[in-house]
């Protein structure tokens, strides 16, 4: 009788050990997969601010937004909610001015890309750079347009409910 109880007890303990081992292995595997996915996402999104900055430069110097399609798809895939809001606003502004032939504020296009660049940089590095810095690097005549740029950026920050620190003082 004692050997039967000992056998049942040792079998039960072994089964509990196997179950616990399986449970913790599965949990650890899920955590590692999640970490790997996060790492891949971060790796892919690391280049987004530079690409947005190049788009701002292309838009200003050559009126070329050909790189927008690829960038917008990556923003939707890897960007934060605020980055996606900015991308959608840029797309809507482009559609309104190009397809519907409705006159829009041309500085809004540049302001949206500058805000997108700042947002993407903030998402990745938690470093806040003023959109004015990006605009100064792009516009040779920034001083002549400073008030208009400031008004455009600040209005868009309020309209899209972005981080108020993105406003130009």
GROMACS .gro file of N, CA and C in nm:
model
  507
    1UNK      N    1   0.082  -0.119   0.000
    1UNK     CA    2   0.000   0.000   0.000
    1UNK      C    3   0.086   0.127   0.000
    2UNK      N    4   0.191   0.126   0.075
    2UNK     CA    5   0.281   0.240   0.082
    2UNK      C    6   0.349   0.262  -0.052
    3UNK      N    7   0.385   0.157  -0.121
    3UNK     CA    8   0.451   0.171  -0.251
    3UNK      C    9   0.355   0.227  -0.356
    4UNK      N   10   0.226   0.189  -0.346
    4UNK     CA   11   0.126   0.242  -0.439
    4UNK      C   12   0.109   0.391  -0.414
    5UNK      N   13   0.098   0.435  -0.290
    5UNK     CA   14   0.082   0.576  -0.254
    5UNK      C   15   0.208   0.653  -0.298
    6UNK      N   16   0.323   0.594  -0.273
    6UNK     CA   17   0.448   0.659  -0.313
    6UNK      C   18   0.456   0.673  -0.464
    7UNK      N   19   0.412   0.572  -0.536
    7UNK     CA   20   0.413   0.579  -0.683
    7UNK      C   21   0.317   0.686  -0.734
    8UNK      N   22   0.197   0.689  -0.677
    8UNK     CA   23   0.098   0.790  -0.717
    8UNK      C   24   0.150   0.930  -0.684
    9UNK      N   25   0.206   0.945  -0.566
    9UNK     CA   26   0.258   1.075  -0.523
    9UNK      C   27   0.374   1.120  -0.612
   10UNK      N   28   0.467   1.032  -0.641
   10UNK     CA   29   0.580   1.070  -0.725
   10UNK      C   30   0.534   1.098  -0.869
   11UNK      N   31   0.435   1.024  -0.919
   11UNK     CA   32   0.380   1.049  -1.053
   11UNK      C   33   0.310   1.185  -1.058
   12UNK      N   34   0.235   1.215  -0.954
   12UNK     CA   35   0.164   1.344  -0.948
   12UNK      C   36   0.264   1.459  -0.944
   13UNK      N   37   0.367   1.445  -0.865
   13UNK     CA   38   0.469   1.550  -0.855
   13UNK      C   39   0.539   1.566  -0.990
   14UNK      N   40   0.568   1.456  -1.057
   14UNK     CA   41   0.632   1.462  -1.188
   14UNK      C   42   0.541   1.532  -1.289
   15UNK      N   43   0.412   1.499  -1.288
   15UNK     CA   44   0.318   1.563  -1.380
   15UNK      C   45   0.305   1.712  -1.352
   16UNK      N   46   0.302   1.748  -1.225
   16UNK     CA   47   0.295   1.891  -1.190
   16UNK      C   48   0.423   1.962  -1.237
   17UNK      N   49   0.536   1.897  -1.220
   17UNK     CA   50   0.663   1.954  -1.266
   17UNK      C   51   0.666   1.972  -1.417
   18UNK      N   52   0.617   1.872  -1.489
   18UNK     CA   53   0.611   1.882  -1.636
   18UNK      C   54   0.518   1.995  -1.677
   19UNK      N   55   0.403   2.005  -1.613
   19UNK     CA   56   0.307   2.110  -1.646
   19UNK      C   57   0.367   2.248  -1.617
   20UNK      N   58   0.431   2.266  -1.500
   20UNK     CA   59   0.493   2.395  -1.466
   20UNK      C   60   0.605   2.430  -1.564
   21UNK      N   61   0.684   2.331  -1.600
   21UNK     CA   62   0.792   2.352  -1.695
   21UNK      C   63   0.735   2.398  -1.830
   22UNK      N   64   0.630   2.331  -1.875
   22UNK     CA   65   0.565   2.368  -2.001
   22UNK      C   66   0.508   2.510  -1.993
   23UNK      N   67   0.441   2.542  -1.883
   23UNK     CA   68   0.379   2.674  -1.866
   23UNK      C   69   0.484   2.785  -1.871
   24UNK      N   70   0.593   2.769  -1.795
   24UNK     CA   71   0.695   2.874  -1.791
   24UNK      C   72   0.774   2.883  -1.921
   25UNK      N   73   0.796   2.772  -1.987
   25UNK     CA   74   0.864   2.774  -2.117
   25UNK      C   75   0.779   2.848  -2.219
   26UNK      N   76   0.650   2.821  -2.219
   26UNK     CA   77   0.558   2.889  -2.312
   26UNK      C   78   0.555   3.039  -2.284
   27UNK      N   79   0.552   3.076  -2.156
   27UNK     CA   80   0.550   3.217  -2.119
   27UNK      C   81   0.681   3.286  -2.160
   28UNK      N   82   0.794   3.221  -2.135
   28UNK     CA   83   0.923   3.279  -2.174
   28UNK      C   84   0.934   3.293  -2.326
   29UNK      N   85   0.884   3.195  -2.397
   29UNK     CA   86   0.888   3.199  -2.543
   29UNK      C   87   0.804   3.315  -2.595
   30UNK      N   88   0.686   3.335  -2.538
   30UNK     CA   89   0.600   3.448  -2.577
   30UNK      C   90   0.670   3.581  -2.551
   31UNK      N   91   0.736   3.592  -2.436
   31UNK     CA   92   0.808   3.716  -2.404
   31UNK      C   93   0.922   3.741  -2.502
   32UNK      N   94   0.994   3.638  -2.539
   32UNK     CA   95   1.105   3.653  -2.633
   32UNK      C   96   1.054   3.691  -2.772
   33UNK      N   97   0.944   3.635  -2.814
   33UNK     CA   98   0.885   3.670  -2.944
   33UNK      C   99   0.842   3.816  -2.942
   34UNK      N  100   0.779   3.859  -2.833
   34UNK     CA  101   0.735   3.997  -2.820
   34UNK      C  102   0.855   4.092  -2.825
   35UNK      N  103   0.962   4.059  -2.754
   35UNK     CA  104   1.083   4.142  -2.755
   35UNK      C  105   1.142   4.149  -2.895
   36UNK      N  106   1.144   4.038  -2.964
   36UNK     CA  107   1.198   4.034  -3.099
   36UNK      C  108   1.116   4.121  -3.193
   37UNK      N  109   0.984   4.115  -3.181
   37UNK     CA  110   0.897   4.197  -3.265
   37UNK      C  111   0.918   4.346  -3.235
   38UNK      N  112   0.931   4.381  -3.109
   38UNK     CA  113   0.956   4.520  -3.071
   38UNK      C  114   1.089   4.568  -3.126
   39UNK      N  115   1.191   4.483  -3.119
   39UNK     CA  116   1.323   4.519  -3.170
   39UNK      C  117   1.319   4.541  -3.321
   40UNK      N  118   1.249   4.455  -3.393
   40UNK     CA  119   1.237   4.471  -3.538
   40UNK      C  120   1.161   4.599  -3.573
   41UNK      N  121   1.057   4.628  -3.497
   41UNK     CA  122   0.980   4.749  -3.520
   41UNK      C  123   1.066   4.873  -3.495
   42UNK      N  124   1.142   4.871  -3.388
   42UNK     CA  125   1.229   4.984  -3.357
   42UNK      C  126   1.336   5.000  -3.464
   43UNK      N  127   1.391   4.891  -3.509
   43UNK     CA  128   1.493   4.894  -3.614
   43UNK      C  129   1.436   4.955  -3.743
   44UNK      N  130   1.316   4.915  -3.778
   44UNK     CA  131   1.254   4.966  -3.901
   44UNK      C  132   1.217   5.113  -3.888
   45UNK      N  133   1.173   5.155  -3.770
   45UNK     CA  134   1.128   5.293  -3.753
   45UNK      C  135   1.243   5.389  -3.725
   46UNK      N  136   1.362   5.338  -3.703
   46UNK     CA  137   1.477   5.421  -3.671
   46UNK      C  138   1.510   5.520  -3.783
   47UNK      N  139   1.484   5.482  -3.906
   47UNK     CA  140   1.518   5.566  -4.022
   47UNK      C  141   1.407   5.663  -4.060
   48UNK      N  142   1.290   5.651  -4.000
   48UNK     CA  143   1.176   5.733  -4.042
   48UNK      C  144   1.199   5.883  -4.027
   49UNK      N  145   1.258   5.932  -3.916
   49UNK     CA  146   1.278   6.079  -3.908
   49UNK      C  147   1.367   6.133  -4.019
   50UNK      N  148   1.473   6.061  -4.052
   50UNK     CA  149   1.563   6.108  -4.159
   50UNK      C  150   1.491   6.107  -4.293
   51UNK      N  151   1.410   6.006  -4.317
   51UNK     CA  152   1.335   6.000  -4.443
   51UNK      C  153   1.234   6.114  -4.452
   52UNK      N  154   1.169   6.145  -4.341
   52UNK     CA  155   1.072   6.256  -4.339
   52UNK      C  156   1.145   6.388  -4.362
   53UNK      N  157   1.262   6.402  -4.304
   53UNK     CA  158   1.340   6.523  -4.323
   53UNK      C  159   1.383   6.540  -4.469
   54UNK      N  160   1.423   6.430  -4.533
   54UNK     CA  161   1.459   6.436  -4.675
   54UNK      C  162   1.337   6.471  -4.760
   55UNK      N  163   1.220   6.422  -4.720
   55UNK     CA  164   1.097   6.456  -4.793
   55UNK      C  165   1.069   6.605  -4.783
   56UNK      N  166   1.089   6.662  -4.666
   56UNK     CA  167   1.069   6.806  -4.647
   56UNK      C  168   1.163   6.883  -4.740
   57UNK      N  169   1.287   6.839  -4.747
   57UNK     CA  170   1.384   6.904  -4.835
   57UNK      C  171   1.344   6.889  -4.982
   58UNK      N  172   1.303   6.768  -5.022
   58UNK     CA  173   1.260   6.744  -5.161
   58UNK      C  174   1.137   6.827  -5.196
   59UNK      N  175   1.047   6.838  -5.101
   59UNK     CA  176   0.924   6.914  -5.124
   59UNK      C  177   0.956   7.062  -5.145
   60UNK      N  178   1.047   7.115  -5.067
   60UNK     CA  179   1.080   7.257  -5.077
   60UNK      C  180   1.166   7.286  -5.200
   61UNK      N  181   1.268   7.207  -5.223
   61UNK     CA  182   1.363   7.237  -5.330
   61UNK      C  183   1.314   7.197  -5.469
   62UNK      N  184   1.242   7.084  -5.478
   62UNK     CA  185   1.203   7.033  -5.610
   62UNK      C  186   1.053   7.012  -5.625
   63UNK      N  187   0.976   7.046  -5.523
   63UNK     CA  188   0.832   7.021  -5.523
   63UNK      C  189   0.804   6.874  -5.557
   64UNK      N  190   0.882   6.786  -5.496
   64UNK     CA  191   0.877   6.643  -5.527
   64UNK      C  192   0.833   6.567  -5.402
   65UNK      N  193   0.719   6.498  -5.412
   65UNK     CA  194   0.674   6.416  -5.300
   65UNK      C  195   0.667   6.268  -5.340
   66UNK      N  196   0.750   6.230  -5.434
   66UNK     CA  197   0.746   6.093  -5.485
   66UNK      C  198   0.779   5.989  -5.377
   67UNK      N  199   0.854   6.029  -5.277
   67UNK     CA  200   0.891   5.934  -5.171
   67UNK      C  201   0.781   5.920  -5.065
   68UNK      N  202   0.676   5.997  -5.079
   68UNK     CA  203   0.571   5.999  -4.977
   68UNK      C  204   0.501   5.863  -4.962
   69UNK      N  205   0.471   5.796  -5.071
   69UNK     CA  206   0.397   5.670  -5.064
   69UNK      C  207   0.467   5.568  -4.976
   70UNK      N  208   0.595   5.546  -5.001
   70UNK     CA  209   0.670   5.447  -4.921
   70UNK      C  210   0.680   5.492  -4.775
   71UNK      N  211   0.706   5.620  -4.754
   71UNK     CA  212   0.717   5.671  -4.618
   71UNK      C  213   0.584   5.659  -4.544
   72UNK      N  214   0.474   5.692  -4.610
   72UNK     CA  215   0.344   5.687  -4.543
   72UNK      C  216   0.307   5.544  -4.502
   73UNK      N  217   0.342   5.448  -4.585
   73UNK     CA  218   0.314   5.308  -4.550
   73UNK      C  219   0.394   5.265  -4.428
   74UNK      N  220   0.519   5.308  -4.420
   74UNK     CA  221   0.602   5.276  -4.304
   74UNK      C  222   0.553   5.347  -4.179
   75UNK      N  223   0.502   5.467  -4.195
   75UNK     CA  224   0.449   5.540  -4.079
   75UNK      C  225   0.326   5.468  -4.024
   76UNK      N  226   0.240   5.423  -4.112
   76UNK     CA  227   0.122   5.349  -4.067
   76UNK      C  228   0.164   5.218  -3.999
   77UNK      N  229   0.268   5.154  -4.052
   77UNK     CA  230   0.313   5.027  -3.996
   77UNK      C  231   0.387   5.044  -3.863
   78UNK      N  232   0.469   5.147  -3.851
   78UNK     CA  233   0.558   5.157  -3.735
   78UNK      C  234   0.541   5.283  -3.652
   79UNK      N  235   0.465   5.381  -3.700
   79UNK     CA  236   0.455   5.509  -3.631
   79UNK      C  237   0.356   5.508  -3.516
   80UNK      N  238   0.369   5.608  -3.432
   80UNK     CA  239   0.276   5.625  -3.321
   80UNK      C  240   0.143   5.680  -3.375
   81UNK      N  241   0.045   5.686  -3.288
   81UNK     CA  242  -0.086   5.739  -3.327
   81UNK      C  243  -0.074   5.884  -3.374
   82UNK      N  244   0.007   5.965  -3.304
   82UNK     CA  245   0.024   6.105  -3.345
   82UNK      C  246   0.094   6.115  -3.480
   83UNK      N  247   0.192   6.029  -3.505
   83UNK     CA  248   0.260   6.031  -3.636
   83UNK      C  249   0.162   5.996  -3.747
   84UNK      N  250   0.076   5.900  -3.719
   84UNK     CA  251  -0.024   5.862  -3.819
   84UNK      C  252  -0.124   5.976  -3.842
   85UNK      N  253  -0.163   6.046  -3.734
   85UNK     CA  254  -0.254   6.161  -3.750
   85UNK      C  255  -0.192   6.267  -3.840
   86UNK      N  256  -0.063   6.292  -3.821
   86UNK     CA  257   0.005   6.393  -3.903
   86UNK      C  258   0.012   6.345  -4.048
   87UNK      N  259   0.044   6.218  -4.069
   87UNK     CA  260   0.052   6.163  -4.205
   87UNK      C  261  -0.084   6.171  -4.275
   88UNK      N  262  -0.190   6.141  -4.202
   88UNK     CA  263  -0.324   6.150  -4.260
   88UNK      C  264  -0.357   6.295  -4.296
   89UNK      N  265  -0.322   6.388  -4.209
   89UNK     CA  266  -0.348   6.529  -4.237
   89UNK      C  267  -0.270   6.575  -4.361
   90UNK      N  268  -0.146   6.529  -4.375
   90UNK     CA  269  -0.066   6.563  -4.494
   90UNK      C  270  -0.132   6.506  -4.619
   91UNK      N  271  -0.176   6.381  -4.609
   91UNK     CA  272  -0.241   6.316  -4.725
   91UNK      C  273  -0.369   6.390  -4.763
   92UNK      N  274  -0.448   6.427  -4.664
   92UNK     CA  275  -0.572   6.501  -4.691
   92UNK      C  276  -0.542   6.637  -4.754
   93UNK      N  277  -0.439   6.706  -4.702
   93UNK     CA  278  -0.401   6.836  -4.756
   93UNK      C  279  -0.354   6.822  -4.901
   94UNK      N  280  -0.277   6.718  -4.928
   94UNK     CA  281  -0.230   6.693  -5.065
   94UNK      C  282  -0.348   6.664  -5.158
   95UNK      N  283  -0.439   6.583  -5.111
   95UNK     CA  284  -0.557   6.547  -5.191
   95UNK      C  285  -0.641   6.670  -5.220
   96UNK      N  286  -0.662   6.751  -5.118
   96UNK     CA  287  -0.744   6.871  -5.134
   96UNK      C  288  -0.682   6.966  -5.236
   97UNK      N  289  -0.551   6.984  -5.229
   97UNK     CA  290  -0.488   7.080  -5.320
   97UNK      C  291  -0.467   7.023  -5.460
   98UNK      N  292  -0.435   6.895  -5.473
   98UNK     CA  293  -0.405   6.837  -5.604
   98UNK      C  294  -0.529   6.789  -5.679
   99UNK      N  295  -0.610   6.711  -5.613
   99UNK     CA  296  -0.725   6.647  -5.680
   99UNK      C  297  -0.845   6.740  -5.685
  100UNK      N  298  -0.879   6.798  -5.572
  100UNK     CA  299  -0.997   6.884  -5.567
  100UNK      C  300  -0.968   7.025  -5.617
  101UNK      N  301  -0.838   7.056  -5.636
  101UNK     CA  302  -0.796   7.187  -5.684
  101UNK      C  303  -0.844   7.300  -5.594
  102UNK      N  304  -0.848   7.272  -5.464
  102UNK     CA  305  -0.885   7.374  -5.366
  102UNK      C  306  -0.755   7.435  -5.315
  103UNK      N  307  -0.749   7.565  -5.311
  103UNK     CA  308  -0.629   7.634  -5.266
  103UNK      C  309  -0.610   7.611  -5.116
  104UNK      N  310  -0.496   7.558  -5.080
  104UNK     CA  311  -0.463   7.538  -4.939
  104UNK      C  312  -0.341   7.622  -4.905
  105UNK      N  313  -0.316   7.637  -4.779
  105UNK     CA  314  -0.199   7.713  -4.733
  105UNK      C  315  -0.073   7.630  -4.764
  106UNK      N  316   0.014   7.678  -4.854
  106UNK     CA  317   0.132   7.598  -4.890
  106UNK      C  318   0.225   7.572  -4.772
  107UNK      N  319   0.224   7.660  -4.674
  107UNK     CA  320   0.309   7.637  -4.557
  107UNK      C  321   0.259   7.520  -4.473
  108UNK      N  322   0.130   7.488  -4.484
  108UNK     CA  323   0.078   7.374  -4.409
  108UNK      C  324   0.146   7.244  -4.452
  109UNK      N  325   0.172   7.231  -4.581
  109UNK     CA  326   0.242   7.112  -4.632
  109UNK      C  327   0.377   7.097  -4.563
  110UNK      N  328   0.453   7.205  -4.564
  110UNK     CA  329   0.586   7.203  -4.502
  110UNK      C  330   0.577   7.185  -4.351
  111UNK      N  331   0.480   7.251  -4.291
  111UNK     CA  332   0.462   7.241  -4.146
  111UNK      C  333   0.427   7.098  -4.105
  112UNK      N  334   0.343   7.033  -4.183
  112UNK     CA  335   0.305   6.895  -4.150
  112UNK      C  336   0.425   6.801  -4.160
  113UNK      N  337   0.507   6.818  -4.261
  113UNK     CA  338   0.625   6.732  -4.273
  113UNK      C  339   0.724   6.762  -4.161
  114UNK      N  340   0.741   6.890  -4.126
  114UNK     CA  341   0.829   6.925  -4.014
  114UNK      C  342   0.775   6.864  -3.884
  115UNK      N  343   0.644   6.873  -3.862
  115UNK     CA  344   0.584   6.813  -3.743
  115UNK      C  345   0.599   6.661  -3.744
  116UNK      N  346   0.586   6.602  -3.860
  116UNK     CA  347   0.603   6.457  -3.872
  116UNK      C  348   0.746   6.417  -3.835
  117UNK      N  349   0.842   6.492  -3.885
  117UNK     CA  350   0.982   6.464  -3.853
  117UNK      C  351   1.007   6.475  -3.703
  118UNK      N  352   0.956   6.581  -3.644
  118UNK     CA  353   0.973   6.603  -3.500
  118UNK      C  354   0.903   6.492  -3.420
  119UNK      N  355   0.783   6.455  -3.461
  119UNK     CA  356   0.708   6.351  -3.392
  119UNK      C  357   0.781   6.217  -3.399
  120UNK      N  358   0.829   6.181  -3.517
  120UNK     CA  359   0.899   6.053  -3.533
  120UNK      C  360   1.026   6.050  -3.450
  121UNK      N  361   1.099   6.161  -3.449
  121UNK     CA  362   1.221   6.168  -3.366
  121UNK      C  363   1.185   6.153  -3.219
  122UNK      N  364   1.078   6.220  -3.177
  122UNK     CA  365   1.034   6.212  -3.038
  122UNK      C  366   0.990   6.070  -3.003
  123UNK      N  367   0.920   6.004  -3.094
  123UNK     CA  368   0.874   5.867  -3.070
  123UNK      C  369   0.992   5.772  -3.048
  124UNK      N  370   1.097   5.790  -3.125
  124UNK     CA  371   1.209   5.697  -3.120
  124UNK      C  372   1.306   5.728  -3.007
  125UNK      N  373   1.334   5.857  -2.987
  125UNK     CA  374   1.442   5.892  -2.893
  125UNK      C  375   1.398   5.971  -2.771
  126UNK      N  376   1.272   6.010  -2.763
  126UNK     CA  377   1.223   6.097  -2.656
  126UNK      C  378   1.295   6.232  -2.652
  127UNK      N  379   1.355   6.269  -2.763
  127UNK     CA  380   1.421   6.398  -2.775
  127UNK      C  381   1.327   6.492  -2.850
  128UNK      N  382   1.302   6.606  -2.791
  128UNK     CA  383   1.210   6.703  -2.851
  128UNK      C  384   1.290   6.811  -2.923
  129UNK      N  385   1.269   6.822  -3.052
  129UNK     CA  386   1.333   6.925  -3.133
  129UNK      C  387   1.220   7.012  -3.188
  130UNK      N  388   1.238   7.140  -3.182
  130UNK     CA  389   1.135   7.231  -3.231
  130UNK      C  390   1.119   7.218  -3.382
  131UNK      N  391   0.995   7.221  -3.431
  131UNK     CA  392   0.974   7.221  -3.576
  131UNK      C  393   1.043   7.340  -3.643
  132UNK      N  394   1.064   7.448  -3.566
  132UNK     CA  395   1.131   7.565  -3.621
  132UNK      C  396   1.274   7.530  -3.665
  133UNK      N  397   1.338   7.440  -3.593
  133UNK     CA  398   1.474   7.399  -3.630
  133UNK      C  399   1.474   7.332  -3.767
  134UNK      N  400   1.376   7.244  -3.790
  134UNK     CA  401   1.368   7.177  -3.919
  134UNK      C  402   1.337   7.277  -4.030
  135UNK      N  403   1.251   7.372  -4.000
  135UNK     CA  404   1.215   7.471  -4.101
  135UNK      C  405   1.334   7.563  -4.131
  136UNK      N  406   1.411   7.598  -4.029
  136UNK     CA  407   1.529   7.682  -4.052
  136UNK      C  408   1.631   7.611  -4.140
  137UNK      N  409   1.641   7.480  -4.125
  137UNK     CA  410   1.735   7.405  -4.208
  137UNK      C  411   1.686   7.395  -4.353
  138UNK      N  412   1.556   7.406  -4.373
  138UNK     CA  413   1.499   7.390  -4.507
  138UNK      C  414   1.483   7.523  -4.580
  139UNK      N  415   1.425   7.620  -4.513
  139UNK     CA  416   1.397   7.749  -4.577
  139UNK      C  417   1.517   7.842  -4.564
  140UNK      N  418   1.570   7.885  -4.677
  140UNK     CA  419   1.680   7.982  -4.674
  140UNK      C  420   1.630   8.116  -4.622
  141UNK      N  421   1.505   8.147  -4.652
  141UNK     CA  422   1.447   8.275  -4.612
  141UNK      C  423   1.353   8.258  -4.493
  142UNK      N  424   1.392   8.175  -4.398
  142UNK     CA  425   1.308   8.146  -4.281
  142UNK      C  426   1.268   8.275  -4.209
  143UNK      N  427   1.363   8.367  -4.195
  143UNK     CA  428   1.335   8.491  -4.120
  143UNK      C  429   1.220   8.569  -4.182
  144UNK      N  430   1.209   8.565  -4.315
  144UNK     CA  431   1.099   8.636  -4.382
  144UNK      C  432   0.964   8.568  -4.362
  145UNK      N  433   0.966   8.439  -4.338
  145UNK     CA  434   0.841   8.361  -4.326
  145UNK      C  435   0.814   8.317  -4.183
  146UNK      N  436   0.895   8.360  -4.090
  146UNK     CA  437   0.890   8.308  -3.954
  146UNK      C  438   0.751   8.318  -3.891
  147UNK      N  439   0.687   8.430  -3.900
  147UNK     CA  440   0.556   8.448  -3.837
  147UNK      C  441   0.450   8.358  -3.901
  148UNK      N  442   0.454   8.345  -4.034
  148UNK     CA  443   0.359   8.259  -4.105
  148UNK      C  444   0.383   8.112  -4.070
  149UNK      N  445   0.510   8.074  -4.063
  149UNK     CA  446   0.544   7.935  -4.026
  149UNK      C  447   0.498   7.907  -3.884
  150UNK      N  448   0.526   7.998  -3.796
  150UNK     CA  449   0.486   7.983  -3.655
  150UNK      C  450   0.334   7.966  -3.645
  151UNK      N  451   0.259   8.049  -3.715
  151UNK     CA  452   0.113   8.041  -3.711
  151UNK      C  453   0.065   7.907  -3.767
  152UNK      N  454   0.124   7.864  -3.876
  152UNK     CA  455   0.084   7.737  -3.939
  152UNK      C  456   0.112   7.619  -3.847
  153UNK      N  457   0.232   7.612  -3.794
  153UNK     CA  458   0.270   7.501  -3.706
  153UNK      C  459   0.183   7.498  -3.582
  154UNK      N  460   0.167   7.611  -3.517
  154UNK     CA  461   0.090   7.616  -3.393
  154UNK      C  462  -0.058   7.581  -3.416
  155UNK      N  463  -0.113   7.627  -3.528
  155UNK     CA  464  -0.252   7.594  -3.560
  155UNK      C  465  -0.267   7.442  -3.582
  156UNK      N  466  -0.171   7.384  -3.654
  156UNK     CA  467  -0.177   7.239  -3.680
  156UNK      C  468  -0.157   7.157  -3.553
  157UNK      N  469  -0.070   7.202  -3.464
  157UNK     CA  470  -0.051   7.132  -3.336
  157UNK      C  471  -0.182   7.130  -3.259
  158UNK      N  472  -0.250   7.245  -3.255
  158UNK     CA  473  -0.379   7.252  -3.186
  158UNK      C  474  -0.486   7.168  -3.257
  159UNK      N  475  -0.493   7.181  -3.387
  159UNK     CA  476  -0.594   7.112  -3.466
  159UNK      C  477  -0.581   6.960  -3.455
  160UNK      N  478  -0.458   6.910  -3.458
  160UNK     CA  479  -0.434   6.765  -3.453
  160UNK      C  480  -0.417   6.713  -3.311
  161UNK      N  481  -0.424   6.804  -3.215
  161UNK     CA  482  -0.410   6.769  -3.072
  161UNK      C  483  -0.277   6.696  -3.047
  162UNK      N  484  -0.170   6.757  -3.096
  162UNK     CA  485  -0.036   6.702  -3.077
  162UNK      C  486   0.023   6.755  -2.947
  163UNK      N  487   0.140   6.707  -2.915
  163UNK     CA  488   0.211   6.752  -2.796
  163UNK      C  489   0.228   6.904  -2.802
  164UNK      N  490   0.178   6.976  -2.702
  164UNK     CA  491   0.187   7.123  -2.706
  164UNK      C  492   0.331   7.174  -2.706
  165UNK      N  493   0.425   7.091  -2.670
  165UNK     CA  494   0.566   7.132  -2.673
  165UNK      C  495   0.616   7.148  -2.816
  166UNK      N  496   0.540   7.099  -2.915
  166UNK     CA  497   0.577   7.115  -3.055
  166UNK      C  498   0.544   7.255  -3.107
  167UNK      N  499   0.469   7.332  -3.031
  167UNK     CA  500   0.438   7.469  -3.073
  167UNK      C  501   0.565   7.551  -3.078
  168UNK      N  502   0.568   7.646  -3.171
  168UNK     CA  503   0.683   7.736  -3.182
  168UNK      C  504   0.652   7.859  -3.100
  169UNK      N  505   0.738   7.891  -3.010
  169UNK     CA  506   0.718   8.007  -2.921
  169UNK      C  507   0.763   8.136  -2.988
   0.00000   0.00000   0.00000
